[in-house]
């Protein structure tokens, strides 16, 4: 029996050792898990401490920035150190600076602030910022314009009301009118329409003269009273047998009228010609601020025209380009299409305005009187070079030179091929 139980006793001892080993392994795993949990807890505590320290530093920095007051005189412009710091921030991160305190909230009032904002917008959104703006535009408006088209290269530009309002503009440029031109124009007009040379006196149609009398009166007057005053002046009288002052309602003007010194019975057929002889095709009044001018025409009298701008005779070629052409170049470099063309009769100054006084290329590029085409090309190439150097944007420039005559278009760079 002893011999028979001996092997089973050995198996029991082996089983005990296996259980002891398994228990030891389990205890070791538990210790390892506890160590990992302890390490994770320590790491979490360290992260919390680091976060708390960072938050404390941020709050301290915010308090320091909030307590830091900028100079009180906005006329001097933003401090140089502030502009350097703002260069390293994103456009959206600069807005919270205005909420630090009252001093920082006045940043938009600083002289030159919006110039810097336009610069930051151009750098971040890869847009073009000119050295100078066209007359009448402000850097604030241009900065807002850049913000509205910040996604133009991604096809996400907002509809810009500023550009929409300037989609089509018309300017009128007045050409100096010297004595020789006045005499030639008077001779031509005398042959065609019987206009007198150098005539400056203008006979207005009856309804316009009555309107002027009513407008110049300090008290409201009726058409009947205005017509009576006109007749008393001796300039107009009825051409028919009925006196217009006898109209019952006092509002009916005579169908026709003529100068007082013309006999109605003998010269009635010549009335229109005699009245036209005192008219001259000329500009009567110019209002550059409102862009309006009044023309004197023989069949209408005084007629008002409204433009986006009126350029007087003394304006220089550089001023014409700054007012009319520079905006187009800016829009083209910012991804918009632009077209500039001139319209006018022969000898009105179209070629001089577009190219300058000489047909020579060298003279057109160097002359201070060069026109809008060489000026626009120069600024366009300078802007393209700047974008390539500072923003890494490659710009390709091509050109065509065509002549439009009637319904035909001729390519002048290909020997006039139609």
mmCIF file of C-alpha atoms in Angstrom:
data_model
loop_
_atom_site.group_PDB
_atom_site.id
_atom_site.type_symbol
_atom_site.label_atom_id
_atom_site.label_comp_id
_atom_site.label_asym_id
_atom_site.label_seq_id
_atom_site.Cartn_x
_atom_site.Cartn_y
_atom_site.Cartn_z
ATOM 1 C CA UNK A 1 0.000 0.000 0.000
ATOM 2 C CA UNK A 2 2.828 2.351 0.743
ATOM 3 C CA UNK A 3 4.303 1.638 -2.612
ATOM 4 C CA UNK A 4 0.958 2.084 -4.297
ATOM 5 C CA UNK A 5 0.316 5.555 -2.681
ATOM 6 C CA UNK A 6 3.774 6.953 -3.247
ATOM 7 C CA UNK A 7 3.228 8.211 -6.821
ATOM 8 C CA UNK A 8 -0.012 10.010 -5.904
ATOM 9 C CA UNK A 9 1.725 11.749 -3.016
ATOM 10 C CA UNK A 10 4.303 13.166 -5.464
ATOM 11 C CA UNK A 11 1.612 14.491 -7.775
ATOM 12 C CA UNK A 12 0.011 16.365 -4.866
ATOM 13 C CA UNK A 13 3.271 18.105 -4.088
ATOM 14 C CA UNK A 14 3.690 19.147 -7.729
ATOM 15 C CA UNK A 15 0.183 20.533 -7.801
ATOM 16 C CA UNK A 16 0.895 22.584 -4.671
ATOM 17 C CA UNK A 17 3.996 24.059 -6.211
ATOM 18 C CA UNK A 18 2.064 25.010 -9.369
ATOM 19 C CA UNK A 19 -0.587 26.740 -7.286
ATOM 20 C CA UNK A 20 2.072 28.614 -5.318
ATOM 21 C CA UNK A 21 3.721 29.750 -8.567
ATOM 22 C CA UNK A 22 0.398 30.896 -10.018
ATOM 23 C CA UNK A 23 -0.384 32.809 -6.824
ATOM 24 C CA UNK A 24 3.014 34.483 -6.931
ATOM 25 C CA UNK A 25 2.505 35.473 -10.584
ATOM 26 C CA UNK A 26 -0.908 36.897 -9.868
ATOM 27 C CA UNK A 27 0.454 38.893 -6.941
ATOM 28 C CA UNK A 28 3.235 40.247 -9.190
ATOM 29 C CA UNK A 29 0.702 41.345 -11.843
ATOM 30 C CA UNK A 30 -1.348 43.106 -9.214
ATOM 31 C CA UNK A 31 1.743 44.926 -8.004
ATOM 32 C CA UNK A 32 2.573 45.962 -11.571
ATOM 33 C CA UNK A 33 -0.969 47.231 -12.154
ATOM 34 C CA UNK A 34 -0.819 49.189 -8.926
ATOM 35 C CA UNK A 35 2.484 50.734 -10.017
ATOM 36 C CA UNK A 36 1.010 51.692 -13.402
ATOM 37 C CA UNK A 37 -2.017 53.253 -11.746
ATOM 38 C CA UNK A 38 0.258 55.134 -9.389
ATOM 39 C CA UNK A 39 2.349 56.388 -12.323
ATOM 40 C CA UNK A 40 -0.774 57.462 -14.239
ATOM 41 C CA UNK A 41 -2.044 59.254 -11.161
ATOM 42 C CA UNK A 42 1.284 61.027 -10.754
ATOM 43 C CA UNK A 43 1.335 61.982 -14.425
ATOM 44 C CA UNK A 44 -2.223 63.318 -14.187
ATOM 45 C CA UNK A 45 -1.298 65.345 -11.151
ATOM 46 C CA UNK A 46 1.749 66.721 -12.939
ATOM 47 C CA UNK A 47 -0.363 67.665 -15.975
ATOM 48 C CA UNK A 48 -2.916 69.346 -13.767
ATOM 49 C CA UNK A 49 -0.188 71.243 -12.002
ATOM 50 C CA UNK A 50 1.358 72.260 -15.326
ATOM 51 C CA UNK A 51 -2.039 73.362 -16.649
ATOM 52 C CA UNK A 52 -2.710 75.327 -13.493
ATOM 53 C CA UNK A 53 0.685 77.011 -13.758
ATOM 54 C CA UNK A 54 0.080 77.843 -17.445
ATOM 55 C CA UNK A 55 -3.345 79.237 -16.616
ATOM 56 C CA UNK A 56 -1.869 81.290 -13.810
ATOM 57 C CA UNK A 57 0.791 82.633 -16.173
ATOM 58 C CA UNK A 58 -1.840 83.395 -18.824
ATOM 59 C CA UNK A 59 -3.977 85.248 -16.316
ATOM 60 C CA UNK A 60 -0.960 87.139 -15.059
ATOM 61 C CA UNK A 61 -0.036 88.067 -18.623
ATOM 62 C CA UNK A 62 -3.613 89.105 -19.324
ATOM 63 C CA UNK A 63 -3.646 91.256 -16.202
ATOM 64 C CA UNK A 64 -0.339 92.790 -17.227
ATOM 65 C CA UNK A 65 -1.629 93.495 -20.744
ATOM 66 C CA UNK A 66 -4.901 94.777 -19.363
ATOM 67 C CA UNK A 67 -3.159 97.083 -16.951
ATOM 68 C CA UNK A 68 -0.737 98.262 -19.647
ATOM 69 C CA UNK A 69 -2.160 101.495 -21.031
ATOM 70 C CA UNK A 70 -1.190 102.669 -24.484
ATOM 71 C CA UNK A 71 -0.194 106.294 -25.029
ATOM 72 C CA UNK A 72 -3.200 108.578 -24.838
ATOM 73 C CA UNK A 73 -2.572 110.482 -28.097
ATOM 74 C CA UNK A 74 -3.894 108.505 -31.108
ATOM 75 C CA UNK A 75 -2.491 111.076 -33.532
ATOM 76 C CA UNK A 76 1.001 109.680 -33.133
ATOM 77 C CA UNK A 77 0.074 106.264 -34.512
ATOM 78 C CA UNK A 78 0.429 102.807 -32.925
ATOM 79 C CA UNK A 79 3.684 102.150 -31.032
ATOM 80 C CA UNK A 80 6.346 100.385 -33.064
ATOM 81 C CA UNK A 81 6.596 97.500 -30.590
ATOM 82 C CA UNK A 82 2.858 96.863 -30.871
ATOM 83 C CA UNK A 83 2.986 96.610 -34.665
ATOM 84 C CA UNK A 84 5.904 94.175 -34.449
ATOM 85 C CA UNK A 85 4.029 91.978 -31.969
ATOM 86 C CA UNK A 86 0.868 91.991 -34.058
ATOM 87 C CA UNK A 87 2.783 90.703 -37.076
ATOM 88 C CA UNK A 88 3.160 87.321 -35.355
ATOM 89 C CA UNK A 89 -0.561 86.912 -34.622
ATOM 90 C CA UNK A 90 -3.260 85.543 -36.852
ATOM 91 C CA UNK A 91 -5.911 87.953 -38.072
ATOM 92 C CA UNK A 92 -8.587 86.412 -35.834
ATOM 93 C CA UNK A 93 -6.311 86.630 -32.768
ATOM 94 C CA UNK A 94 -5.901 90.378 -32.986
ATOM 95 C CA UNK A 95 -9.560 91.192 -32.310
ATOM 96 C CA UNK A 96 -9.484 90.175 -28.590
ATOM 97 C CA UNK A 97 -6.817 92.813 -28.025
ATOM 98 C CA UNK A 98 -9.493 95.469 -28.403
ATOM 99 C CA UNK A 99 -11.285 94.038 -25.353
ATOM 100 C CA UNK A 100 -8.410 94.303 -22.878
ATOM 101 C CA UNK A 101 -9.245 97.765 -21.576
ATOM 102 C CA UNK A 102 -10.409 101.172 -22.721
ATOM 103 C CA UNK A 103 -6.969 102.143 -23.896
ATOM 104 C CA UNK A 104 -6.704 99.147 -26.201
ATOM 105 C CA UNK A 105 -10.294 99.584 -27.358
ATOM 106 C CA UNK A 106 -9.255 102.907 -28.910
ATOM 107 C CA UNK A 107 -6.784 101.269 -31.277
ATOM 108 C CA UNK A 108 -9.034 101.829 -34.333
ATOM 109 C CA UNK A 109 -8.862 105.566 -33.619
ATOM 110 C CA UNK A 110 -5.091 105.644 -33.987
ATOM 111 C CA UNK A 111 -3.648 107.366 -37.014
ATOM 112 C CA UNK A 112 -2.419 104.702 -39.417
ATOM 113 C CA UNK A 113 -4.098 101.799 -37.589
ATOM 114 C CA UNK A 114 -6.207 100.718 -40.554
ATOM 115 C CA UNK A 115 -3.158 100.956 -42.778
ATOM 116 C CA UNK A 116 -1.561 98.272 -40.587
ATOM 117 C CA UNK A 117 -4.768 96.220 -40.566
ATOM 118 C CA UNK A 118 -4.789 96.240 -44.384
ATOM 119 C CA UNK A 119 -1.130 95.168 -44.346
ATOM 120 C CA UNK A 120 -1.870 92.272 -41.967
ATOM 121 C CA UNK A 121 -4.855 91.172 -44.066
ATOM 122 C CA UNK A 122 -2.809 91.265 -47.276
ATOM 123 C CA UNK A 123 -0.017 89.193 -45.723
ATOM 124 C CA UNK A 124 -2.258 86.539 -44.189
ATOM 125 C CA UNK A 125 -4.743 86.153 -47.043
ATOM 126 C CA UNK A 126 -2.169 86.666 -49.844
ATOM 127 C CA UNK A 127 -3.838 89.751 -51.259
ATOM 128 C CA UNK A 128 -2.441 92.922 -52.793
ATOM 129 C CA UNK A 129 -2.009 96.117 -50.803
ATOM 130 C CA UNK A 130 -0.972 99.191 -52.828
ATOM 131 C CA UNK A 131 1.436 101.792 -51.521
ATOM 132 C CA UNK A 132 -1.222 104.488 -51.991
ATOM 133 C CA UNK A 133 -4.963 104.311 -52.463
ATOM 134 C CA UNK A 134 -7.006 106.100 -55.122
ATOM 135 C CA UNK A 135 -8.281 109.543 -54.081
ATOM 136 C CA UNK A 136 -11.409 109.449 -51.966
ATOM 137 C CA UNK A 137 -10.778 105.972 -50.520
ATOM 138 C CA UNK A 138 -9.724 105.205 -46.950
ATOM 139 C CA UNK A 139 -7.590 102.433 -45.481
ATOM 140 C CA UNK A 140 -10.493 101.384 -43.298
ATOM 141 C CA UNK A 141 -12.657 100.766 -46.350
ATOM 142 C CA UNK A 142 -9.837 98.910 -48.050
ATOM 143 C CA UNK A 143 -9.172 96.738 -44.981
ATOM 144 C CA UNK A 144 -12.865 95.818 -44.874
ATOM 145 C CA UNK A 145 -12.707 95.039 -48.584
ATOM 146 C CA UNK A 146 -9.740 92.688 -48.090
ATOM 147 C CA UNK A 147 -11.590 90.940 -45.272
ATOM 148 C CA UNK A 148 -14.629 90.401 -47.512
ATOM 149 C CA UNK A 149 -12.501 88.737 -50.238
ATOM 150 C CA UNK A 150 -10.170 86.849 -47.890
ATOM 151 C CA UNK A 151 -11.240 83.531 -49.434
ATOM 152 C CA UNK A 152 -11.160 84.595 -53.071
ATOM 153 C CA UNK A 153 -8.334 82.200 -53.984
ATOM 154 C CA UNK A 154 -10.390 79.335 -52.523
ATOM 155 C CA UNK A 155 -13.567 80.404 -54.288
ATOM 156 C CA UNK A 156 -15.149 81.532 -51.025
ATOM 157 C CA UNK A 157 -15.120 85.312 -51.399
ATOM 158 C CA UNK A 158 -18.109 87.148 -49.991
ATOM 159 C CA UNK A 159 -20.160 89.456 -52.185
ATOM 160 C CA UNK A 160 -18.429 92.774 -51.684
ATOM 161 C CA UNK A 161 -20.785 95.733 -51.721
ATOM 162 C CA UNK A 162 -17.872 98.128 -52.198
ATOM 163 C CA UNK A 163 -16.751 96.447 -55.406
ATOM 164 C CA UNK A 164 -20.323 95.965 -56.571
ATOM 165 C CA UNK A 165 -20.957 99.686 -56.214
ATOM 166 C CA UNK A 166 -17.868 100.401 -58.310
ATOM 167 C CA UNK A 167 -18.619 97.755 -60.933
ATOM 168 C CA UNK A 168 -19.207 100.437 -63.588
ATOM 169 C CA UNK A 169 -17.923 103.984 -63.315
ATOM 170 C CA UNK A 170 -17.981 106.836 -65.802
ATOM 171 C CA UNK A 171 -15.652 109.842 -65.623
ATOM 172 C CA UNK A 172 -15.688 112.951 -67.799
ATOM 173 C CA UNK A 173 -12.412 114.709 -68.556
ATOM 174 C CA UNK A 174 -12.528 118.272 -69.823
ATOM 175 C CA UNK A 175 -10.058 119.284 -72.509
ATOM 176 C CA UNK A 176 -8.525 122.785 -72.421
ATOM 177 C CA UNK A 177 -10.244 124.973 -75.020
ATOM 178 C CA UNK A 178 -7.852 127.558 -76.459
ATOM 179 C CA UNK A 179 -8.599 130.424 -78.819
ATOM 180 C CA UNK A 180 -7.703 128.627 -82.037
ATOM 181 C CA UNK A 181 -9.924 125.696 -81.182
ATOM 182 C CA UNK A 182 -12.754 128.056 -80.232
ATOM 183 C CA UNK A 183 -12.480 129.863 -83.589
ATOM 184 C CA UNK A 184 -12.359 126.593 -85.528
ATOM 185 C CA UNK A 185 -15.337 125.203 -83.646
ATOM 186 C CA UNK A 186 -17.276 128.440 -84.193
ATOM 187 C CA UNK A 187 -16.545 128.358 -87.932
ATOM 188 C CA UNK A 188 -17.662 124.751 -88.213
ATOM 189 C CA UNK A 189 -20.805 125.404 -86.222
ATOM 190 C CA UNK A 190 -21.576 128.558 -88.207
ATOM 191 C CA UNK A 191 -21.483 126.575 -91.430
ATOM 192 C CA UNK A 192 -23.683 123.777 -90.127
ATOM 193 C CA UNK A 193 -26.141 125.288 -87.642
ATOM 194 C CA UNK A 194 -25.757 129.044 -87.913
ATOM 195 C CA UNK A 195 -24.064 129.374 -84.498
ATOM 196 C CA UNK A 196 -22.284 132.624 -83.817
ATOM 197 C CA UNK A 197 -18.564 132.671 -83.144
ATOM 198 C CA UNK A 198 -17.567 133.075 -79.526
ATOM 199 C CA UNK A 199 -21.174 133.450 -78.384
ATOM 200 C CA UNK A 200 -21.374 133.295 -74.615
ATOM 201 C CA UNK A 201 -24.974 134.492 -74.191
ATOM 202 C CA UNK A 202 -27.490 131.682 -73.968
ATOM 203 C CA UNK A 203 -31.226 132.030 -74.609
ATOM 204 C CA UNK A 204 -32.929 129.352 -72.570
ATOM 205 C CA UNK A 205 -36.219 127.744 -73.533
ATOM 206 C CA UNK A 206 -39.237 129.356 -71.953
ATOM 207 C CA UNK A 207 -39.911 126.601 -69.411
ATOM 208 C CA UNK A 208 -36.312 126.767 -68.147
ATOM 209 C CA UNK A 209 -36.418 130.548 -67.756
ATOM 210 C CA UNK A 210 -39.669 130.326 -65.813
ATOM 211 C CA UNK A 211 -38.164 127.612 -63.602
ATOM 212 C CA UNK A 212 -35.128 129.809 -62.891
ATOM 213 C CA UNK A 213 -37.340 132.744 -61.913
ATOM 214 C CA UNK A 214 -39.392 130.566 -59.572
ATOM 215 C CA UNK A 215 -36.261 129.020 -58.049
ATOM 216 C CA UNK A 216 -34.567 132.383 -57.460
ATOM 217 C CA UNK A 217 -37.620 133.939 -55.771
ATOM 218 C CA UNK A 218 -37.528 134.184 -51.992
ATOM 219 C CA UNK A 219 -41.286 133.554 -51.838
ATOM 220 C CA UNK A 220 -43.321 130.918 -53.691
ATOM 221 C CA UNK A 221 -44.707 132.269 -56.949
ATOM 222 C CA UNK A 222 -46.966 130.738 -59.544
ATOM 223 C CA UNK A 223 -46.138 130.088 -63.160
ATOM 224 C CA UNK A 224 -48.435 133.006 -64.103
ATOM 225 C CA UNK A 225 -46.462 135.439 -61.926
ATOM 226 C CA UNK A 226 -43.136 134.114 -63.225
ATOM 227 C CA UNK A 227 -44.321 134.538 -66.797
ATOM 228 C CA UNK A 228 -45.528 138.096 -66.043
ATOM 229 C CA UNK A 229 -42.079 138.964 -64.640
ATOM 230 C CA UNK A 230 -40.475 137.530 -67.761
ATOM 231 C CA UNK A 231 -42.687 139.594 -70.042
ATOM 232 C CA UNK A 232 -42.045 142.741 -67.986
ATOM 233 C CA UNK A 233 -38.311 142.208 -68.510
ATOM 234 C CA UNK A 234 -38.956 142.536 -72.242
ATOM 235 C CA UNK A 235 -37.220 139.298 -73.196
ATOM 236 C CA UNK A 236 -40.279 137.285 -74.224
ATOM 237 C CA UNK A 237 -43.785 137.933 -75.559
ATOM 238 C CA UNK A 238 -46.515 135.809 -77.040
ATOM 239 C CA UNK A 239 -46.186 134.931 -80.708
ATOM 240 C CA UNK A 240 -49.906 134.220 -81.062
ATOM 241 C CA UNK A 241 -52.887 136.544 -80.785
ATOM 242 C CA UNK A 242 -53.728 135.352 -77.262
ATOM 243 C CA UNK A 243 -51.918 136.839 -74.277
ATOM 244 C CA UNK A 244 -50.656 133.983 -72.037
ATOM 245 C CA UNK A 245 -51.303 136.154 -68.987
ATOM 246 C CA UNK A 246 -55.003 135.928 -69.711
ATOM 247 C CA UNK A 247 -55.097 132.163 -69.103
ATOM 248 C CA UNK A 248 -57.647 131.381 -66.438
ATOM 249 C CA UNK A 249 -55.530 128.973 -64.380
ATOM 250 C CA UNK A 250 -52.266 130.851 -64.809
ATOM 251 C CA UNK A 251 -50.278 127.682 -65.477
ATOM 252 C CA UNK A 252 -50.294 127.464 -69.260
ATOM 253 C CA UNK A 253 -47.111 128.645 -70.958
ATOM 254 C CA UNK A 254 -47.257 129.977 -74.525
ATOM 255 C CA UNK A 255 -46.779 127.416 -77.220
ATOM 256 C CA UNK A 256 -44.029 129.460 -78.829
ATOM 257 C CA UNK A 257 -42.051 132.536 -77.823
ATOM 258 C CA UNK A 258 -39.506 134.776 -79.441
ATOM 259 C CA UNK A 259 -37.219 137.698 -78.507
ATOM 260 C CA UNK A 260 -39.120 140.947 -77.894
ATOM 261 C CA UNK A 261 -37.344 142.880 -80.660
ATOM 262 C CA UNK A 262 -38.490 140.530 -83.475
ATOM 263 C CA UNK A 263 -41.663 141.316 -85.383
ATOM 264 C CA UNK A 264 -43.981 138.342 -84.937
ATOM 265 C CA UNK A 265 -45.803 138.931 -88.210
ATOM 266 C CA UNK A 266 -42.683 139.135 -90.418
ATOM 267 C CA UNK A 267 -39.970 137.147 -88.620
ATOM 268 C CA UNK A 268 -41.963 134.240 -87.164
ATOM 269 C CA UNK A 269 -40.378 131.770 -89.584
ATOM 270 C CA UNK A 270 -36.911 132.847 -88.499
ATOM 271 C CA UNK A 271 -37.560 132.591 -84.761
ATOM 272 C CA UNK A 272 -35.938 129.214 -84.216
ATOM 273 C CA UNK A 273 -32.830 130.162 -86.195
ATOM 274 C CA UNK A 274 -32.420 133.501 -84.434
ATOM 275 C CA UNK A 275 -32.713 131.830 -81.048
ATOM 276 C CA UNK A 276 -30.205 129.111 -81.979
ATOM 277 C CA UNK A 277 -27.707 131.732 -83.088
ATOM 278 C CA UNK A 278 -27.104 132.665 -79.469
ATOM 279 C CA UNK A 279 -26.278 129.111 -78.403
ATOM 280 C CA UNK A 280 -22.816 127.600 -78.197
ATOM 281 C CA UNK A 281 -21.915 123.975 -77.552
ATOM 282 C CA UNK A 282 -20.060 124.455 -74.286
ATOM 283 C CA UNK A 283 -19.841 123.465 -70.656
ATOM 284 C CA UNK A 284 -21.820 125.938 -68.609
ATOM 285 C CA UNK A 285 -21.204 124.759 -65.019
ATOM 286 C CA UNK A 286 -18.909 122.139 -63.445
ATOM 287 C CA UNK A 287 -19.328 120.684 -59.959
ATOM 288 C CA UNK A 288 -16.342 118.434 -59.290
ATOM 289 C CA UNK A 289 -17.492 117.459 -55.801
ATOM 290 C CA UNK A 290 -20.792 115.973 -56.989
ATOM 291 C CA UNK A 291 -19.495 114.890 -60.413
ATOM 292 C CA UNK A 292 -22.092 116.954 -62.270
ATOM 293 C CA UNK A 293 -21.811 119.368 -65.173
ATOM 294 C CA UNK A 294 -24.312 121.445 -67.122
ATOM 295 C CA UNK A 295 -24.057 121.728 -70.891
ATOM 296 C CA UNK A 296 -25.524 124.465 -73.091
ATOM 297 C CA UNK A 297 -27.095 122.963 -76.207
ATOM 298 C CA UNK A 298 -29.049 124.795 -78.910
ATOM 299 C CA UNK A 299 -32.180 122.644 -79.003
ATOM 300 C CA UNK A 300 -32.432 121.826 -75.277
ATOM 301 C CA UNK A 301 -30.941 124.783 -73.450
ATOM 302 C CA UNK A 302 -29.210 123.750 -70.253
ATOM 303 C CA UNK A 303 -28.895 120.018 -69.668
ATOM 304 C CA UNK A 304 -27.380 118.384 -66.621
ATOM 305 C CA UNK A 305 -25.151 115.280 -66.750
ATOM 306 C CA UNK A 306 -24.073 113.220 -63.744
ATOM 307 C CA UNK A 307 -20.838 111.192 -63.618
ATOM 308 C CA UNK A 308 -18.841 109.364 -60.977
ATOM 309 C CA UNK A 309 -16.279 112.119 -61.351
ATOM 310 C CA UNK A 310 -15.421 115.170 -63.424
ATOM 311 C CA UNK A 311 -11.753 115.866 -64.212
ATOM 312 C CA UNK A 312 -11.064 119.532 -64.938
ATOM 313 C CA UNK A 313 -8.723 121.018 -67.540
ATOM 314 C CA UNK A 314 -5.838 121.581 -65.105
ATOM 315 C CA UNK A 315 -5.634 117.998 -63.820
ATOM 316 C CA UNK A 316 -2.370 116.158 -64.505
ATOM 317 C CA UNK A 317 -1.903 112.762 -66.128
ATOM 318 C CA UNK A 318 -0.777 111.306 -62.803
ATOM 319 C CA UNK A 319 -3.947 112.538 -61.112
ATOM 320 C CA UNK A 320 -6.087 111.083 -63.889
ATOM 321 C CA UNK A 321 -4.480 107.678 -63.426
ATOM 322 C CA UNK A 322 -4.777 107.817 -59.641
ATOM 323 C CA UNK A 323 -8.463 108.684 -59.920
ATOM 324 C CA UNK A 324 -9.461 106.317 -62.724
ATOM 325 C CA UNK A 325 -6.848 103.638 -63.429
ATOM 326 C CA UNK A 326 -5.305 102.630 -60.096
ATOM 327 C CA UNK A 327 -8.475 101.033 -58.731
ATOM 328 C CA UNK A 328 -8.639 98.717 -61.759
ATOM 329 C CA UNK A 329 -5.048 97.557 -61.257
ATOM 330 C CA UNK A 330 -5.729 96.868 -57.565
ATOM 331 C CA UNK A 331 -8.820 94.834 -58.404
ATOM 332 C CA UNK A 332 -6.992 92.817 -61.065
ATOM 333 C CA UNK A 333 -4.167 91.905 -58.663
ATOM 334 C CA UNK A 334 -6.811 90.790 -56.150
ATOM 335 C CA UNK A 335 -8.524 88.435 -58.567
ATOM 336 C CA UNK A 336 -11.160 90.612 -60.254
ATOM 337 C CA UNK A 337 -11.567 91.538 -63.902
ATOM 338 C CA UNK A 338 -11.127 95.131 -65.005
ATOM 339 C CA UNK A 339 -11.687 97.061 -68.221
ATOM 340 C CA UNK A 340 -10.747 100.632 -69.062
ATOM 341 C CA UNK A 341 -11.753 102.327 -72.288
ATOM 342 C CA UNK A 342 -12.166 105.897 -73.455
ATOM 343 C CA UNK A 343 -14.892 107.294 -75.659
ATOM 344 C CA UNK A 344 -15.162 110.639 -77.375
ATOM 345 C CA UNK A 345 -15.172 112.467 -80.663
ATOM 346 C CA UNK A 346 -12.090 112.954 -82.809
ATOM 347 C CA UNK A 347 -9.615 115.346 -81.190
ATOM 348 C CA UNK A 348 -11.152 115.140 -77.725
ATOM 349 C CA UNK A 349 -7.941 113.799 -76.156
ATOM 350 C CA UNK A 350 -8.442 110.020 -76.032
ATOM 351 C CA UNK A 351 -4.942 109.116 -77.228
ATOM 352 C CA UNK A 352 -3.300 111.674 -74.952
ATOM 353 C CA UNK A 353 -5.223 110.364 -71.949
ATOM 354 C CA UNK A 354 -4.393 106.723 -72.655
ATOM 355 C CA UNK A 355 -0.798 106.973 -73.917
ATOM 356 C CA UNK A 356 0.554 110.486 -73.541
ATOM 357 C CA UNK A 357 1.830 113.193 -75.849
ATOM 358 C CA UNK A 358 4.168 111.030 -77.933
ATOM 359 C CA UNK A 359 3.809 107.778 -79.809
ATOM 360 C CA UNK A 360 7.387 106.839 -78.912
ATOM 361 C CA UNK A 361 7.589 103.969 -76.417
ATOM 362 C CA UNK A 362 10.594 105.421 -74.603
ATOM 363 C CA UNK A 363 8.953 108.817 -74.331
ATOM 364 C CA UNK A 364 5.701 107.257 -73.170
ATOM 365 C CA UNK A 365 7.479 105.395 -70.363
ATOM 366 C CA UNK A 366 9.742 108.231 -69.204
ATOM 367 C CA UNK A 367 7.608 111.308 -69.797
ATOM 368 C CA UNK A 368 5.790 112.722 -66.782
ATOM 369 C CA UNK A 369 2.812 113.187 -69.098
ATOM 370 C CA UNK A 370 2.611 109.502 -69.976
ATOM 371 C CA UNK A 371 -0.902 108.181 -70.094
ATOM 372 C CA UNK A 372 -2.841 105.562 -68.205
ATOM 373 C CA UNK A 373 -1.727 102.538 -70.267
ATOM 374 C CA UNK A 374 2.029 102.767 -69.463
ATOM 375 C CA UNK A 375 1.259 103.729 -65.858
ATOM 376 C CA UNK A 376 -1.102 100.772 -65.408
ATOM 377 C CA UNK A 377 1.410 98.370 -66.987
ATOM 378 C CA UNK A 378 4.201 99.613 -64.711
ATOM 379 C CA UNK A 379 2.114 99.278 -61.539
ATOM 380 C CA UNK A 380 0.768 95.893 -62.630
ATOM 381 C CA UNK A 381 4.278 94.498 -63.179
ATOM 382 C CA UNK A 382 5.502 95.967 -59.882
ATOM 383 C CA UNK A 383 2.572 94.396 -58.049
ATOM 384 C CA UNK A 384 3.176 91.044 -59.725
ATOM 385 C CA UNK A 385 6.859 91.134 -58.756
ATOM 386 C CA UNK A 386 5.957 91.994 -55.164
ATOM 387 C CA UNK A 387 3.473 89.139 -54.915
ATOM 388 C CA UNK A 388 6.015 86.711 -56.345
ATOM 389 C CA UNK A 389 8.769 87.816 -53.944
ATOM 390 C CA UNK A 390 6.788 88.297 -50.715
ATOM 391 C CA UNK A 391 3.882 85.874 -51.077
ATOM 392 C CA UNK A 392 5.235 83.204 -53.404
ATOM 393 C CA UNK A 393 2.419 83.712 -55.916
ATOM 394 C CA UNK A 394 3.359 83.323 -59.552
ATOM 395 C CA UNK A 395 1.687 85.847 -61.854
ATOM 396 C CA UNK A 396 1.580 85.511 -65.621
ATOM 397 C CA UNK A 397 1.037 88.632 -67.732
ATOM 398 C CA UNK A 398 0.061 88.510 -71.404
ATOM 399 C CA UNK A 399 -1.190 91.158 -73.805
ATOM 400 C CA UNK A 400 -3.037 91.616 -77.066
ATOM 401 C CA UNK A 401 -3.293 94.609 -79.360
ATOM 402 C CA UNK A 402 -6.395 94.789 -81.537
ATOM 403 C CA UNK A 403 -8.327 97.299 -83.561
ATOM 404 C CA UNK A 404 -12.120 97.282 -83.531
ATOM 405 C CA UNK A 405 -13.669 98.793 -86.631
ATOM 406 C CA UNK A 406 -17.387 98.331 -87.053
ATOM 407 C CA UNK A 407 -18.079 94.633 -86.547
ATOM 408 C CA UNK A 408 -14.531 93.536 -87.406
ATOM 409 C CA UNK A 409 -11.638 92.965 -84.986
ATOM 410 C CA UNK A 410 -8.064 93.095 -86.321
ATOM 411 C CA UNK A 411 -5.058 91.644 -84.469
ATOM 412 C CA UNK A 412 -2.336 94.271 -84.855
ATOM 413 C CA UNK A 413 0.335 91.929 -83.454
ATOM 414 C CA UNK A 414 -0.328 89.517 -86.344
ATOM 415 C CA UNK A 415 -0.116 91.934 -89.260
ATOM 416 C CA UNK A 416 -3.743 92.979 -88.944
ATOM 417 C CA UNK A 417 -5.204 89.501 -89.184
ATOM 418 C CA UNK A 418 -8.973 89.641 -88.838
#
